[in-house]
mmCIF file of C-alpha atoms in Angstrom:
data_model
loop_
_atom_site.group_PDB
_atom_site.id
_atom_site.type_symbol
_atom_site.label_atom_id
_atom_site.label_comp_id
_atom_site.label_asym_id
_atom_site.label_seq_id
_atom_site.Cartn_x
_atom_site.Cartn_y
_atom_site.Cartn_z
ATOM 1 C CA MET A 1 23.241 71.081 100.214
ATOM 2 C CA ILE A 2 19.728 70.400 101.281
ATOM 3 C CA LEU A 3 17.379 67.468 101.628
ATOM 4 C CA ALA A 4 13.989 68.596 102.915
ATOM 5 C CA LEU A 5 10.555 67.475 103.869
ATOM 6 C CA LEU A 6 8.111 70.303 104.490
ATOM 7 C CA LEU A 7 4.486 71.169 105.053
ATOM 8 C CA ALA A 8 2.949 74.408 103.811
ATOM 9 C CA VAL A 9 -0.250 76.375 103.291
ATOM 10 C CA ALA A 10 -2.128 78.051 100.479
ATOM 11 C CA GLN A 11 -0.015 79.108 97.492
ATOM 12 C CA ASP A 12 3.354 80.445 98.598
ATOM 13 C CA GLN A 13 6.610 80.897 96.697
ATOM 14 C CA GLN A 14 9.072 79.649 99.304
ATOM 15 C CA LEU A 15 11.672 77.074 98.314
ATOM 16 C CA GLY A 16 14.086 75.175 100.563
ATOM 17 C CA ALA A 17 13.888 73.168 103.758
ATOM 18 C CA ARG A 18 15.573 75.682 106.060
ATOM 19 C CA THR A 19 13.358 78.379 104.577
ATOM 20 C CA LYS A 20 10.217 76.475 105.472
ATOM 21 C CA ALA A 21 11.382 75.262 108.873
ATOM 22 C CA MET A 22 12.200 78.816 109.983
ATOM 23 C CA GLY A 23 8.845 80.278 109.029
ATOM 24 C CA GLY A 24 9.988 81.516 105.653
ATOM 25 C CA SER A 25 12.419 84.104 107.027
ATOM 26 C CA TYR A 26 15.282 83.556 104.610
ATOM 27 C CA THR A 27 16.299 86.883 103.055
ATOM 28 C CA ALA A 28 19.378 87.348 105.272
ATOM 29 C CA PHE A 29 20.728 83.811 104.721
ATOM 30 C CA GLU A 30 24.345 83.683 103.509
ATOM 31 C CA ASP A 31 25.074 79.956 103.771
ATOM 32 C CA ASP A 32 22.417 78.252 101.614
ATOM 33 C CA PRO A 33 22.692 77.727 97.814
ATOM 34 C CA VAL A 34 18.918 78.255 97.523
ATOM 35 C CA SER A 35 19.812 81.937 97.973
ATOM 36 C CA VAL A 36 20.498 82.059 94.219
ATOM 37 C CA TRP A 37 16.708 82.273 93.958
ATOM 38 C CA LEU A 38 15.680 83.719 97.331
ATOM 39 C CA ASN A 39 18.319 86.476 97.613
ATOM 40 C CA PRO A 40 21.353 86.284 95.295
ATOM 41 C CA GLY A 41 23.141 88.784 97.541
ATOM 42 C CA GLY A 42 23.649 85.895 99.953
ATOM 43 C CA ILE A 43 25.866 83.805 97.647
ATOM 44 C CA SER A 44 28.928 86.062 97.303
ATOM 45 C CA SER A 45 31.002 84.369 100.019
ATOM 46 C CA GLN A 46 29.566 80.853 99.698
ATOM 47 C CA PRO A 47 31.847 77.973 98.675
ATOM 48 C CA ASN A 48 31.252 75.842 95.589
ATOM 49 C CA SER A 49 28.072 73.905 96.262
ATOM 50 C CA VAL A 50 24.954 72.517 94.635
ATOM 51 C CA SER A 51 21.430 72.101 95.969
ATOM 52 C CA VAL A 52 18.304 70.236 94.890
ATOM 53 C CA VAL A 53 14.837 70.549 96.432
ATOM 54 C CA TYR A 54 11.613 68.665 95.785
ATOM 55 C CA GLN A 55 8.334 69.892 97.204
ATOM 56 C CA THR A 56 4.598 69.608 96.869
ATOM 57 C CA TYR A 57 2.142 72.454 96.332
ATOM 58 C CA THR A 58 -1.277 73.270 97.751
ATOM 59 C CA THR A 59 -3.829 73.001 94.959
ATOM 60 C CA TYR A 60 -7.619 73.336 94.670
ATOM 61 C CA PRO A 61 -8.603 71.012 91.800
ATOM 62 C CA LEU A 62 -12.161 70.492 90.652
ATOM 63 C CA HIS A 63 -13.774 67.431 92.276
ATOM 64 C CA GLU A 64 -16.866 65.808 90.816
ATOM 65 C CA ALA A 65 -19.095 63.333 92.643
ATOM 66 C CA GLY A 66 -21.560 60.998 90.949
ATOM 67 C CA PRO A 67 -25.319 61.480 91.100
ATOM 68 C CA GLY A 68 -26.849 60.920 94.515
ATOM 69 C CA GLY A 69 -30.438 60.264 95.334
ATOM 70 C CA GLY A 70 -31.501 63.335 93.386
ATOM 71 C CA GLY A 71 -29.584 62.270 90.286
ATOM 72 C CA THR A 72 -27.424 65.421 90.246
ATOM 73 C CA THR A 73 -23.640 65.507 89.922
ATOM 74 C CA SER A 74 -21.998 67.638 92.631
ATOM 75 C CA THR A 75 -18.731 69.551 92.412
ATOM 76 C CA SER A 76 -16.268 70.946 94.974
ATOM 77 C CA ALA A 77 -12.784 72.482 95.138
ATOM 78 C CA GLU A 78 -11.136 71.219 98.306
ATOM 79 C CA ALA A 79 -7.475 71.853 99.029
ATOM 80 C CA GLU A 80 -5.032 69.072 98.191
ATOM 81 C CA THR A 81 -1.312 68.429 98.527
ATOM 82 C CA SER A 82 0.097 67.698 95.076
ATOM 83 C CA PHE A 83 3.327 66.926 93.288
ATOM 84 C CA VAL A 84 3.655 68.437 89.837
ATOM 85 C CA ASP A 85 4.226 66.401 86.681
ATOM 86 C CA PRO A 86 6.829 65.318 85.882
ATOM 87 C CA VAL A 87 7.507 64.290 89.469
ATOM 88 C CA LEU A 88 11.234 63.796 88.820
ATOM 89 C CA LEU A 89 11.648 67.472 87.898
ATOM 90 C CA PRO A 90 12.780 69.313 91.077
ATOM 91 C CA SER A 91 11.248 72.466 92.471
ATOM 92 C CA TYR A 92 14.759 73.881 92.785
ATOM 93 C CA LEU A 93 18.112 72.921 91.320
ATOM 94 C CA GLY A 94 20.973 75.363 91.699
ATOM 95 C CA ALA A 95 24.703 75.760 92.148
ATOM 96 C CA VAL A 96 27.105 78.391 93.487
ATOM 97 C CA PHE A 97 30.591 78.817 92.028
ATOM 98 C CA GLN A 98 33.079 80.896 94.015
ATOM 99 C CA VAL A 99 35.138 82.960 91.566
ATOM 100 C CA GLY A 100 36.741 85.445 93.967
ATOM 101 C CA THR A 101 39.356 85.344 96.708
ATOM 102 C CA ALA A 102 39.305 85.507 100.498
ATOM 103 C CA LYS A 103 39.907 89.276 100.296
ATOM 104 C CA SER A 104 37.462 89.846 97.443
ATOM 105 C CA PRO A 105 34.673 87.226 97.481
ATOM 106 C CA MET A 106 32.608 86.884 94.303
ATOM 107 C CA ALA A 107 30.285 84.146 93.159
ATOM 108 C CA VAL A 108 28.239 83.091 90.176
ATOM 109 C CA GLY A 109 24.959 81.304 90.799
ATOM 110 C CA VAL A 110 22.763 79.381 88.388
ATOM 111 C CA CYS A 111 19.423 77.782 89.180
ATOM 112 C CA TYR A 112 16.131 76.408 87.983
ATOM 113 C CA ALA A 113 13.233 77.393 90.270
ATOM 114 C CA ARG A 114 9.558 76.448 90.191
ATOM 115 C CA PRO A 115 8.126 78.574 93.027
ATOM 116 C CA TYR A 116 4.433 78.525 92.042
ATOM 117 C CA HIS A 117 2.012 75.934 90.798
ATOM 118 C CA LEU A 118 -1.570 77.209 90.589
ATOM 119 C CA ASN A 119 -4.504 74.829 90.401
ATOM 120 C CA TYR A 120 -7.741 76.795 90.862
ATOM 121 C CA SER A 121 -11.413 76.028 90.234
ATOM 122 C CA PHE A 122 -13.849 78.554 88.763
ATOM 123 C CA ASP A 123 -17.514 79.099 87.916
ATOM 124 C CA LYS A 124 -18.339 80.669 84.549
ATOM 125 C CA VAL A 125 -20.529 83.711 85.323
ATOM 126 C CA SER A 126 -23.046 85.163 82.856
ATOM 127 C CA ASP A 127 -25.360 86.912 85.341
ATOM 128 C CA PRO A 128 -23.787 89.922 87.138
ATOM 129 C CA PHE A 129 -26.277 89.472 90.004
ATOM 130 C CA GLN A 130 -25.409 85.813 90.619
ATOM 131 C CA THR A 131 -24.628 85.133 94.305
ATOM 132 C CA VAL A 132 -24.297 81.326 94.452
ATOM 133 C CA PHE A 133 -21.321 79.753 92.723
ATOM 134 C CA ASP A 134 -20.469 76.107 92.027
ATOM 135 C CA PRO A 135 -17.177 75.178 90.372
ATOM 136 C CA ASP A 136 -17.522 73.919 86.810
ATOM 137 C CA SER A 137 -14.043 74.661 85.396
ATOM 138 C CA ASN A 138 -10.435 74.113 86.408
ATOM 139 C CA MET A 139 -7.220 75.998 85.576
ATOM 140 C CA GLU A 140 -3.743 74.538 86.161
ATOM 141 C CA GLN A 141 -0.706 76.755 85.602
ATOM 142 C CA SER A 142 2.951 76.203 86.525
ATOM 143 C CA PHE A 143 5.662 78.893 86.614
ATOM 144 C CA SER A 144 9.381 78.185 86.167
ATOM 145 C CA ARG A 145 12.447 80.425 85.953
ATOM 146 C CA LEU A 146 16.031 79.840 84.880
ATOM 147 C CA ARG A 147 18.401 82.277 86.612
ATOM 148 C CA VAL A 148 22.004 83.360 86.280
ATOM 149 C CA ALA A 149 23.257 85.603 89.106
ATOM 150 C CA PHE A 150 26.481 87.376 89.994
ATOM 151 C CA ALA A 151 27.316 88.603 93.516
ATOM 152 C CA LYS A 152 30.257 90.665 94.812
ATOM 153 C CA ASP A 153 31.096 91.166 98.494
ATOM 154 C CA PHE A 154 32.808 94.389 99.587
ATOM 155 C CA LEU A 155 34.719 93.806 102.831
ATOM 156 C CA PHE A 156 35.206 96.662 105.324
ATOM 157 C CA ALA A 157 36.615 94.623 108.229
ATOM 158 C CA GLY A 158 38.850 91.605 108.646
ATOM 159 C CA PRO A 159 37.438 88.255 109.816
ATOM 160 C CA ASP A 160 38.456 88.913 113.438
ATOM 161 C CA GLU A 161 37.851 92.678 113.604
ATOM 162 C CA GLY A 162 34.088 93.007 113.901
ATOM 163 C CA GLY A 163 32.293 96.291 114.445
ATOM 164 C CA PHE A 164 29.603 98.054 112.435
ATOM 165 C CA LEU A 165 29.151 97.599 108.668
ATOM 166 C CA THR A 166 31.625 94.772 108.224
ATOM 167 C CA HIS A 167 30.698 94.029 104.595
ATOM 168 C CA VAL A 168 28.145 94.708 101.859
ATOM 169 C CA SER A 169 27.251 92.151 99.200
ATOM 170 C CA VAL A 170 25.352 93.184 96.063
ATOM 171 C CA ALA A 171 23.976 90.956 93.324
ATOM 172 C CA VAL A 172 22.165 91.082 90.019
ATOM 173 C CA ALA A 173 20.261 88.245 88.327
ATOM 174 C CA LEU A 174 18.834 87.642 84.861
ATOM 175 C CA ASP A 175 15.906 85.228 84.390
ATOM 176 C CA ALA A 176 14.230 83.383 81.554
ATOM 177 C CA GLY A 177 10.740 82.266 82.549
ATOM 178 C CA PHE A 178 8.392 79.601 81.243
ATOM 179 C CA GLU A 179 4.750 78.861 81.997
ATOM 180 C CA THR A 180 2.463 76.002 81.086
ATOM 181 C CA TRP A 181 -1.308 76.368 81.271
ATOM 182 C CA GLU A 182 -4.287 74.042 80.936
ATOM 183 C CA PHE A 183 -7.969 74.918 81.256
ATOM 184 C CA ASN A 184 -10.730 72.310 81.496
ATOM 185 C CA SER A 185 -14.416 73.233 81.302
ATOM 186 C CA PRO A 186 -17.757 71.798 80.102
ATOM 187 C CA GLY A 187 -17.138 73.637 76.820
ATOM 188 C CA GLY A 188 -13.857 71.841 76.172
ATOM 189 C CA ASN A 189 -10.198 71.830 77.108
ATOM 190 C CA ARG A 190 -7.506 74.352 76.183
ATOM 191 C CA SER A 191 -3.734 74.442 76.793
ATOM 192 C CA ASP A 192 -0.947 76.929 76.233
ATOM 193 C CA ASN A 193 2.630 77.819 77.127
ATOM 194 C CA ALA A 194 4.630 81.024 77.014
ATOM 195 C CA THR A 195 8.034 82.477 77.805
ATOM 196 C CA GLY A 196 9.103 85.730 79.403
ATOM 197 C CA PHE A 197 12.180 87.500 80.704
ATOM 198 C CA GLY A 198 12.904 89.214 83.991
ATOM 199 C CA GLY A 199 15.486 89.528 86.709
ATOM 200 C CA GLY A 200 16.272 90.256 90.309
ATOM 201 C CA LEU A 201 18.488 92.200 92.677
ATOM 202 C CA GLY A 202 19.986 91.154 96.005
ATOM 203 C CA LEU A 203 21.629 92.885 98.962
ATOM 204 C CA LEU A 204 23.267 91.475 102.091
ATOM 205 C CA VAL A 205 24.799 93.758 104.746
ATOM 206 C CA GLY A 206 26.927 92.802 107.735
ATOM 207 C CA VAL A 207 25.307 95.239 110.168
ATOM 208 C CA TYR A 208 27.274 94.470 113.330
ATOM 209 C CA ASP A 209 29.723 91.823 114.457
ATOM 210 C CA ILE A 210 31.341 90.874 117.765
ATOM 211 C CA PRO A 211 33.500 87.933 116.690
ATOM 212 C CA ASP A 212 32.240 84.624 118.086
ATOM 213 C CA ARG A 213 29.515 86.329 120.203
ATOM 214 C CA LEU A 214 27.065 88.352 118.081
ATOM 215 C CA LYS A 215 26.445 88.838 114.378
ATOM 216 C CA LEU A 216 23.639 90.853 112.754
ATOM 217 C CA THR A 217 22.962 90.545 109.012
ATOM 218 C CA PHE A 218 20.411 92.451 106.927
ATOM 219 C CA GLY A 219 19.086 91.199 103.599
ATOM 220 C CA ALA A 220 16.867 92.598 100.855
ATOM 221 C CA ALA A 221 15.802 91.125 97.530
ATOM 222 C CA TRP A 222 13.648 92.097 94.556
ATOM 223 C CA GLN A 223 12.249 89.789 91.899
ATOM 224 C CA SER A 224 10.582 91.176 88.805
ATOM 225 C CA GLY A 225 7.213 89.994 87.691
ATOM 226 C CA LEU A 226 6.868 88.239 84.334
ATOM 227 C CA LYS A 227 4.258 89.229 81.762
ATOM 228 C CA TRP A 228 3.546 86.232 79.573
ATOM 229 C CA ASP A 229 2.775 86.542 75.875
ATOM 230 C CA PHE A 230 -0.309 84.318 76.103
ATOM 231 C CA ASN A 231 -1.638 82.652 72.966
ATOM 232 C CA VAL A 232 -5.011 82.309 74.712
ATOM 233 C CA GLU A 233 -5.775 85.707 76.211
ATOM 234 C CA PRO A 234 -6.756 85.927 79.946
ATOM 235 C CA ASP A 235 -9.926 87.857 79.053
ATOM 236 C CA LEU A 236 -11.190 84.614 77.470
ATOM 237 C CA PHE A 237 -10.040 82.092 80.096
ATOM 238 C CA PRO A 238 -8.391 82.546 83.522
ATOM 239 C CA ALA A 239 -4.574 82.757 83.392
ATOM 240 C CA PHE A 240 -2.027 84.515 85.586
ATOM 241 C CA ASN A 241 1.190 86.438 85.117
ATOM 242 C CA MET A 242 4.019 85.870 87.597
ATOM 243 C CA PRO A 243 3.984 88.409 90.466
ATOM 244 C CA GLN A 244 6.613 90.942 91.409
ATOM 245 C CA GLN A 245 8.029 90.497 94.904
ATOM 246 C CA VAL A 246 10.135 92.348 97.500
ATOM 247 C CA ASN A 247 11.677 90.780 100.651
ATOM 248 C CA VAL A 248 13.554 92.317 103.570
ATOM 249 C CA GLY A 249 14.927 90.409 106.557
ATOM 250 C CA LEU A 250 17.329 90.312 109.483
ATOM 251 C CA SER A 251 19.356 87.426 110.925
ATOM 252 C CA ALA A 252 20.962 87.478 114.381
ATOM 253 C CA TYR A 253 23.599 84.932 115.433
ATOM 254 C CA ILE A 254 23.733 84.899 119.232
ATOM 255 C CA LEU A 255 25.686 83.484 122.211
ATOM 256 C CA GLU A 256 29.291 82.350 122.503
ATOM 257 C CA GLY A 257 30.267 80.404 119.405
ATOM 258 C CA LEU A 258 27.123 81.695 117.646
ATOM 259 C CA PRO A 259 25.047 78.509 118.098
ATOM 260 C CA LEU A 260 21.655 80.285 117.969
ATOM 261 C CA ARG A 261 20.236 82.058 114.933
ATOM 262 C CA ALA A 262 17.040 84.134 114.999
ATOM 263 C CA THR A 263 15.468 85.512 111.822
ATOM 264 C CA VAL A 264 12.652 87.886 110.882
ATOM 265 C CA ASP A 265 11.334 88.618 107.381
ATOM 266 C CA VAL A 266 8.706 90.746 105.641
ATOM 267 C CA GLN A 267 7.590 89.801 102.136
ATOM 268 C CA TRP A 268 5.413 91.766 99.680
ATOM 269 C CA ILE A 269 3.911 90.019 96.622
ATOM 270 C CA GLU A 270 2.063 91.945 93.899
ATOM 271 C CA TRP A 271 -0.767 89.563 93.006
ATOM 272 C CA SER A 272 -3.035 92.471 91.964
ATOM 273 C CA GLU A 273 -1.232 92.811 88.620
ATOM 274 C CA THR A 274 -1.259 89.131 87.720
ATOM 275 C CA ALA A 275 -4.895 88.527 86.707
ATOM 276 C CA ASP A 276 -7.349 90.133 84.298
ATOM 277 C CA ALA A 277 -9.881 92.517 85.895
ATOM 278 C CA PRO A 278 -13.395 91.158 86.610
ATOM 279 C CA LEU A 279 -15.855 91.656 83.757
ATOM 280 C CA PHE A 280 -18.734 92.593 86.070
ATOM 281 C CA ALA A 281 -18.668 95.594 88.408
ATOM 282 C CA GLY A 282 -18.658 94.936 92.139
ATOM 283 C CA LYS A 283 -16.627 91.719 91.962
ATOM 284 C CA ASN A 284 -13.522 91.413 94.144
ATOM 285 C CA GLU A 285 -10.075 91.423 92.523
ATOM 286 C CA PHE A 286 -6.878 89.606 93.470
ATOM 287 C CA GLU A 287 -4.926 91.619 96.035
ATOM 288 C CA ASP A 288 -1.309 92.279 96.973
ATOM 289 C CA VAL A 289 -0.156 90.482 100.118
ATOM 290 C CA VAL A 290 2.286 91.072 102.963
ATOM 291 C CA ASN A 291 3.695 88.061 104.844
ATOM 292 C CA VAL A 292 5.670 88.251 108.105
ATOM 293 C CA SER A 293 7.913 85.423 109.346
ATOM 294 C CA PHE A 294 10.014 84.575 112.413
ATOM 295 C CA GLY A 295 12.463 81.686 112.778
ATOM 296 C CA LEU A 296 14.941 80.051 115.137
ATOM 297 C CA GLU A 297 17.810 77.633 114.512
ATOM 298 C CA VAL A 298 20.148 76.024 117.059
ATOM 299 C CA ARG A 299 23.477 74.396 116.167
ATOM 300 C CA VAL A 300 24.132 71.282 118.287
ATOM 301 C CA PRO A 301 27.474 69.527 117.550
ATOM 302 C CA LEU A 302 27.362 65.761 118.084
ATOM 303 C CA ASP A 303 31.067 65.203 117.433
ATOM 304 C CA ALA A 304 33.830 66.633 115.260
ATOM 305 C CA VAL A 305 32.003 65.566 112.091
ATOM 306 C CA LEU A 306 28.232 65.530 112.768
ATOM 307 C CA THR A 307 26.019 68.500 113.704
ATOM 308 C CA ILE A 308 22.234 68.749 114.053
ATOM 309 C CA TYR A 309 20.114 71.888 113.663
ATOM 310 C CA PRO A 310 16.691 71.934 115.368
ATOM 311 C CA ARG A 311 14.526 74.661 113.779
ATOM 312 C CA ALA A 312 11.164 76.306 114.404
ATOM 313 C CA GLY A 313 9.230 79.327 113.226
ATOM 314 C CA VAL A 314 5.907 81.067 112.731
ATOM 315 C CA ARG A 315 4.535 82.813 109.651
ATOM 316 C CA ARG A 316 1.616 85.163 109.107
ATOM 317 C CA PHE A 317 0.573 84.180 105.608
ATOM 318 C CA ASP A 318 -1.755 86.453 103.650
ATOM 319 C CA ALA A 319 -3.768 84.899 100.815
ATOM 320 C CA PRO A 320 -4.409 87.105 97.736
ATOM 321 C CA TRP A 321 -8.054 87.692 98.672
ATOM 322 C CA SER A 322 -9.623 89.841 101.383
ATOM 323 C CA ASP A 323 -12.578 87.599 102.209
ATOM 324 C CA ALA A 324 -12.641 83.798 102.086
ATOM 325 C CA ASP A 325 -16.442 83.976 101.651
ATOM 326 C CA ALA A 326 -16.237 86.446 98.728
ATOM 327 C CA LEU A 327 -13.322 85.308 96.594
ATOM 328 C CA PRO A 328 -11.986 87.342 93.663
ATOM 329 C CA ALA A 329 -12.967 87.037 90.014
ATOM 330 C CA THR A 330 -11.000 87.368 86.797
ATOM 331 C CA SER A 331 -12.707 88.230 83.518
ATOM 332 C CA ASP A 332 -16.110 86.453 83.670
ATOM 333 C CA TYR A 333 -14.907 83.608 85.907
ATOM 334 C CA GLN A 334 -15.512 83.518 89.661
ATOM 335 C CA LEU A 335 -12.864 81.813 91.788
ATOM 336 C CA VAL A 336 -14.468 78.986 93.819
ATOM 337 C CA LEU A 337 -12.268 77.320 96.473
ATOM 338 C CA ASP A 338 -12.910 75.510 99.749
ATOM 339 C CA THR A 339 -10.508 77.726 101.694
ATOM 340 C CA ASP A 340 -10.645 78.293 105.445
ATOM 341 C CA ASP A 341 -9.495 81.902 105.686
ATOM 342 C CA GLU A 342 -7.812 84.894 104.090
ATOM 343 C CA VAL A 343 -4.993 85.105 106.676
ATOM 344 C CA PHE A 344 -3.277 82.039 108.142
ATOM 345 C CA THR A 345 -0.943 81.575 111.093
ATOM 346 C CA ILE A 346 1.552 78.880 110.148
ATOM 347 C CA PHE A 347 3.687 77.100 112.750
ATOM 348 C CA THR A 348 6.848 75.570 111.341
ATOM 349 C CA PHE A 349 9.443 73.063 112.541
ATOM 350 C CA GLY A 350 12.372 71.104 111.213
ATOM 351 C CA LEU A 351 15.692 69.397 111.762
ATOM 352 C CA GLY A 352 18.941 69.542 109.815
ATOM 353 C CA LEU A 353 21.858 67.132 109.799
ATOM 354 C CA THR A 354 25.278 68.132 108.441
ATOM 355 C CA TRP A 355 28.530 66.207 108.250
ATOM 356 C CA LEU A 356 32.053 66.829 107.006
ATOM 357 C CA SER A 357 33.691 64.765 104.303
ATOM 358 C CA ALA A 358 37.291 63.595 104.503
ATOM 359 C CA GLU A 359 38.186 66.806 102.629
ATOM 360 C CA SER A 360 36.221 68.907 105.197
ATOM 361 C CA LYS A 361 33.449 69.619 102.673
ATOM 362 C CA VAL A 362 29.969 70.106 104.112
ATOM 363 C CA ARG A 363 27.027 67.843 103.266
ATOM 364 C CA SER A 364 23.551 68.608 104.577
ATOM 365 C CA ILE A 365 20.172 66.882 104.910
ATOM 366 C CA ASP A 366 17.146 68.791 106.268
ATOM 367 C CA VAL A 367 13.573 67.924 107.143
ATOM 368 C CA ALA A 368 10.870 70.486 107.874
ATOM 369 C CA GLY A 369 7.160 70.973 108.216
ATOM 370 C CA ASP A 370 4.454 73.530 108.828
ATOM 371 C CA VAL A 371 0.836 73.300 109.881
ATOM 372 C CA GLY A 372 -2.070 75.713 110.027
ATOM 373 C CA GLY A 373 -3.229 76.191 106.434
ATOM 374 C CA ASP A 374 -5.669 74.736 103.930
ATOM 375 C CA ALA A 375 -3.389 71.721 103.252
ATOM 376 C CA TYR A 376 0.014 70.332 104.110
ATOM 377 C CA ASN A 377 2.909 69.994 101.678
ATOM 378 C CA LEU A 378 6.059 67.911 101.425
ATOM 379 C CA ALA A 379 9.479 68.677 99.972
ATOM 380 C CA MET A 380 12.799 66.879 99.620
ATOM 381 C CA GLY A 381 16.253 68.217 98.890
ATOM 382 C CA PHE A 382 19.982 67.863 99.417
ATOM 383 C CA THR A 383 23.033 70.223 99.629
ATOM 384 C CA TYR A 384 26.557 69.245 98.631
ATOM 385 C CA GLU A 385 29.741 71.291 98.871
ATOM 386 C CA PHE A 386 32.428 70.436 96.321
#
């Protein structure tokens, strides 16, 4: 299992300490229960285990300052690191149950995931030629999904045979989603919630294997977007659907005994379909993004029971706007944030500690961080094999 402490940037959907510490390159993982959410194809050969993760989110709430010398109240929307109410509710809680055999691995995964929490500030726009914007409204929206996944691994080589295409794991997932929404403005406050249904697909391929010396694994995952049945329509007040997403990645285990793992990932997120179109012509819209991540992990045994895992990574993170000085609009609301850029370079780091129980079951605690964005974030989690 996983216990994690992590720092992040802008609004990203990553969950898990190892994920964050290795730059977000997680799609080809096959030994982390968080894969139920990130790529269910990675759970097929995992043992029975459960994982919980807590994390903070980067938010841009509306700040108001009292009248100064001129007697005017000022507003701003600076980035903050925030936990989400209720604080005791985790960002991820999931379990893997192995239901197959050594010759035919199969697993069922169940999880609760809260990958996004949006807290944006806006300016209500009535003049299409307006060029100066000050935040006067705030929208807070949280997305959650309950998932049930099934994964089956097809083995083409024995554990000591190696070679090309050693196995292929495929997975399917069904999701029930839930969103809560609150909008505060000078004209009053509104709130809403809605449900939706979606799913996901996962793939994990053993590309090449030289036993105990080299192992290459390819992963791919798709998550459907969720279209909410809003009671308060987004053409009246800003509200977002949950984006569709596609990930592909590669993991390489290197050196004798496979102590070094290197990962690379590419992630596409369809933010363009999540928000209502701007009411006025010429306004920017929310855009799709492509993120690229690289990560490293080293296994360092301390004794027969304890092992540590230093980790590091880098991530090119793309925000869903093309210009930090000309942010997008939705309906007749202009997004107003104190953001530093539209593309961020995030440097990540972390450390894991695992130990074996008397029954040789694995327990794991991980800490991680990243720097380079609008704000830092924290997360906590724990992984437990049973």
